Coordinates of C-alpha atoms in Angstrom, one line a residue:
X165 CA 0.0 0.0 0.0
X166 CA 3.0 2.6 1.0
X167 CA 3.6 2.4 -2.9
X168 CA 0.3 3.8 -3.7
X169 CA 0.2 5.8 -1.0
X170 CA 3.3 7.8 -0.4
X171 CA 3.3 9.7 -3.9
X172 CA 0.4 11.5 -2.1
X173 CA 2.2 13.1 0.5
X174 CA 3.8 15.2 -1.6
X175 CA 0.9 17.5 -2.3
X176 CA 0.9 19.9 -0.1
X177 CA -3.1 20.2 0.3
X178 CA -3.1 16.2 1.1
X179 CA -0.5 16.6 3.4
X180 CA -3.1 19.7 4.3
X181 CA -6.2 17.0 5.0
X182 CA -3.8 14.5 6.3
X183 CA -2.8 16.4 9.2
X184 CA -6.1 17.8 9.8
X185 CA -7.6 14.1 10.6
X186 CA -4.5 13.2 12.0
X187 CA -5.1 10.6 15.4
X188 CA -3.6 13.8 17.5
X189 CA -6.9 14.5 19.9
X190 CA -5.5 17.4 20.5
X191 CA -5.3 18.6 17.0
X192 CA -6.4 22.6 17.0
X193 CA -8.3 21.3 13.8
X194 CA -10.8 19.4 16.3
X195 CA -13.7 21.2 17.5
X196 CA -13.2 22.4 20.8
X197 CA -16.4 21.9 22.1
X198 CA -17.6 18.4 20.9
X199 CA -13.9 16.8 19.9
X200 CA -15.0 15.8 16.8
X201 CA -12.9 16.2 13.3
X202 CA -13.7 19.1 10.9
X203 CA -16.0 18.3 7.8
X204 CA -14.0 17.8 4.5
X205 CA -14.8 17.8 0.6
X206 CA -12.5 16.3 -1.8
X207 CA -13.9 16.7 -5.5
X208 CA -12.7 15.5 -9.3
X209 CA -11.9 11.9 -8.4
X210 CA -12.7 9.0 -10.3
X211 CA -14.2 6.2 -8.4
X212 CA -11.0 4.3 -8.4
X213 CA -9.4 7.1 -7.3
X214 CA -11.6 7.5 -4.5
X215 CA -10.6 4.3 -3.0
X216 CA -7.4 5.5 -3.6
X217 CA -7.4 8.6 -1.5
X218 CA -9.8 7.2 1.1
X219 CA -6.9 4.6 1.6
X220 CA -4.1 6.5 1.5
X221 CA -5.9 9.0 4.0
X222 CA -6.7 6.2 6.4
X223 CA -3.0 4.8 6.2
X224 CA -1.1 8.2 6.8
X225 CA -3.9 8.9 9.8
X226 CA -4.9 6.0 11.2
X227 CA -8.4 7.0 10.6
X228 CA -11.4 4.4 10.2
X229 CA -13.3 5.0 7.3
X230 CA -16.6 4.9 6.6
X231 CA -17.4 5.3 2.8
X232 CA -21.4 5.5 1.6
X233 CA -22.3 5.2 -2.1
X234 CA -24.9 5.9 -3.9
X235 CA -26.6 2.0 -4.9
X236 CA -25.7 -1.2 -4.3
X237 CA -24.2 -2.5 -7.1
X238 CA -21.9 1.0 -6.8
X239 CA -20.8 -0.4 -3.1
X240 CA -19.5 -3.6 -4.1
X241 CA -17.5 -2.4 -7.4
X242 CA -15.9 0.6 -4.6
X243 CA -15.6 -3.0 -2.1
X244 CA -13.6 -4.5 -4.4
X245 CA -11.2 -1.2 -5.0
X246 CA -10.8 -1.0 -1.4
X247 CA -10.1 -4.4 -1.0
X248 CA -7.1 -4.3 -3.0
X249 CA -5.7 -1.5 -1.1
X250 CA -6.5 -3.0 2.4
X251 CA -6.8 -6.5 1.5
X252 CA -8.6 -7.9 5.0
X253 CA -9.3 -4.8 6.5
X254 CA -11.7 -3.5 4.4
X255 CA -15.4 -4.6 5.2
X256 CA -18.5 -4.9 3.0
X257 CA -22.2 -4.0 5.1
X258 CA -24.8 -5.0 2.5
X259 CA -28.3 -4.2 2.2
X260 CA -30.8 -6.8 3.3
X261 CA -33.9 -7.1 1.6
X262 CA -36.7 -7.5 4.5
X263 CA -39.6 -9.0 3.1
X264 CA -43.0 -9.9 5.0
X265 CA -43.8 -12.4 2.7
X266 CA -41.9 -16.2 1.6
X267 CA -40.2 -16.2 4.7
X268 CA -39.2 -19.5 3.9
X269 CA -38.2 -18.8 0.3
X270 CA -35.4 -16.3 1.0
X271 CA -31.6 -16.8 1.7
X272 CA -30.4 -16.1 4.8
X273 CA -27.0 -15.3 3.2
X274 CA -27.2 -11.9 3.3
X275 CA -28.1 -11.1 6.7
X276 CA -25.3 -13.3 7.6
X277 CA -23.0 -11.4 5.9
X278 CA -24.3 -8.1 7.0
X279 CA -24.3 -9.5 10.4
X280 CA -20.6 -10.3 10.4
X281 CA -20.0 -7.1 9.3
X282 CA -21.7 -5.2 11.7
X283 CA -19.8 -7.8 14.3
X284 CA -16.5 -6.7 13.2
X285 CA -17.7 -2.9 13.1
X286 CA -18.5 -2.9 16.5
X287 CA -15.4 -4.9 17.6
X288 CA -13.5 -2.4 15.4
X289 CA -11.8 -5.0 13.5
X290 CA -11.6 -3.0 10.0
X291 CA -10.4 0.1 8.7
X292 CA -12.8 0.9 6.2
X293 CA -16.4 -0.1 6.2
X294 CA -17.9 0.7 2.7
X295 CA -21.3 0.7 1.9
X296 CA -24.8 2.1 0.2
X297 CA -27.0 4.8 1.3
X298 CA -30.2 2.6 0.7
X299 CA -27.9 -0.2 3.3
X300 CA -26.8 2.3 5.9
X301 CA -30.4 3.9 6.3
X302 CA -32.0 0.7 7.2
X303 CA -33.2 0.4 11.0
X304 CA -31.4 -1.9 13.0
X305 CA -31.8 -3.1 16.6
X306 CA -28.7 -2.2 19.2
X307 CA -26.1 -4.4 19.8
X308 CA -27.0 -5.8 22.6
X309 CA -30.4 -7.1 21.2

């Protein structure tokens, strides 16, 4: 990963964002009041490239990420980009269809797989969770249910 990621730090403005979500908490970037990070906007990458800089950002920081797409199918092409970046530590949280009808018809595939995701979320066993918008809106019951 250092190979893709080290050409980056010599921009100055990525060196800029790096050191603004550095893991320093007491980083004059953080809010003072509620200790969390300042809000960012990167724009004019390709989806690739997003992986890319998402990566790269959570290597030089130490950062978790959490990266939100627009559809499904969108998620797991951007899975598959971060999973050759961070191999393992990248996790997939996919949407689960919940349907009141042929309860005995369906797989139970998928909630098993977003069940192990969330598992490993909670343990914080990943450092970049990607996922949709349609996935990360559904209602889900607390851990400890």
């Amino acid at each position: 990963m250092k190979l893709f990621a080290d050409p980056l730090l010599e921009i100055a403005q990525y060196r800029e964002l790096a050191a603004m979500f550095g893991d320093n908490p007491r980083s004059p970037e953080r809010d003072a009041a509620s200790g969390h990070l300042p809000k960012a906007s990167v724009a004019g990458l390709s989806e690739s490239q997003k992986a890319h800089f998402a990566c790269s950002l959570c290597m030089h920081t130490g950062a978790k990420i959490l990266f939100v797409t627009y559809n499904e199918a969108q998620a797991k092409k951007m899975y598959e980009d971060f999973s050759f970046f961070m191999g393992e530590r990248a996790v997939f949280v996919p949407y689960v269809e919940i349907m009141p009808y042929d309860v005995e018809a369906r797989s139970r595939e998928a909630l098993h797989r977003k069940t192990a995701a969330l598992d490993r979320i909670i343990r914080g066993d990943f450092a970049a969770a990607v996922t949709s918008g349609e996935a990360a809106s559904q209602y889900l019951p607390s851990p400890g249910v």
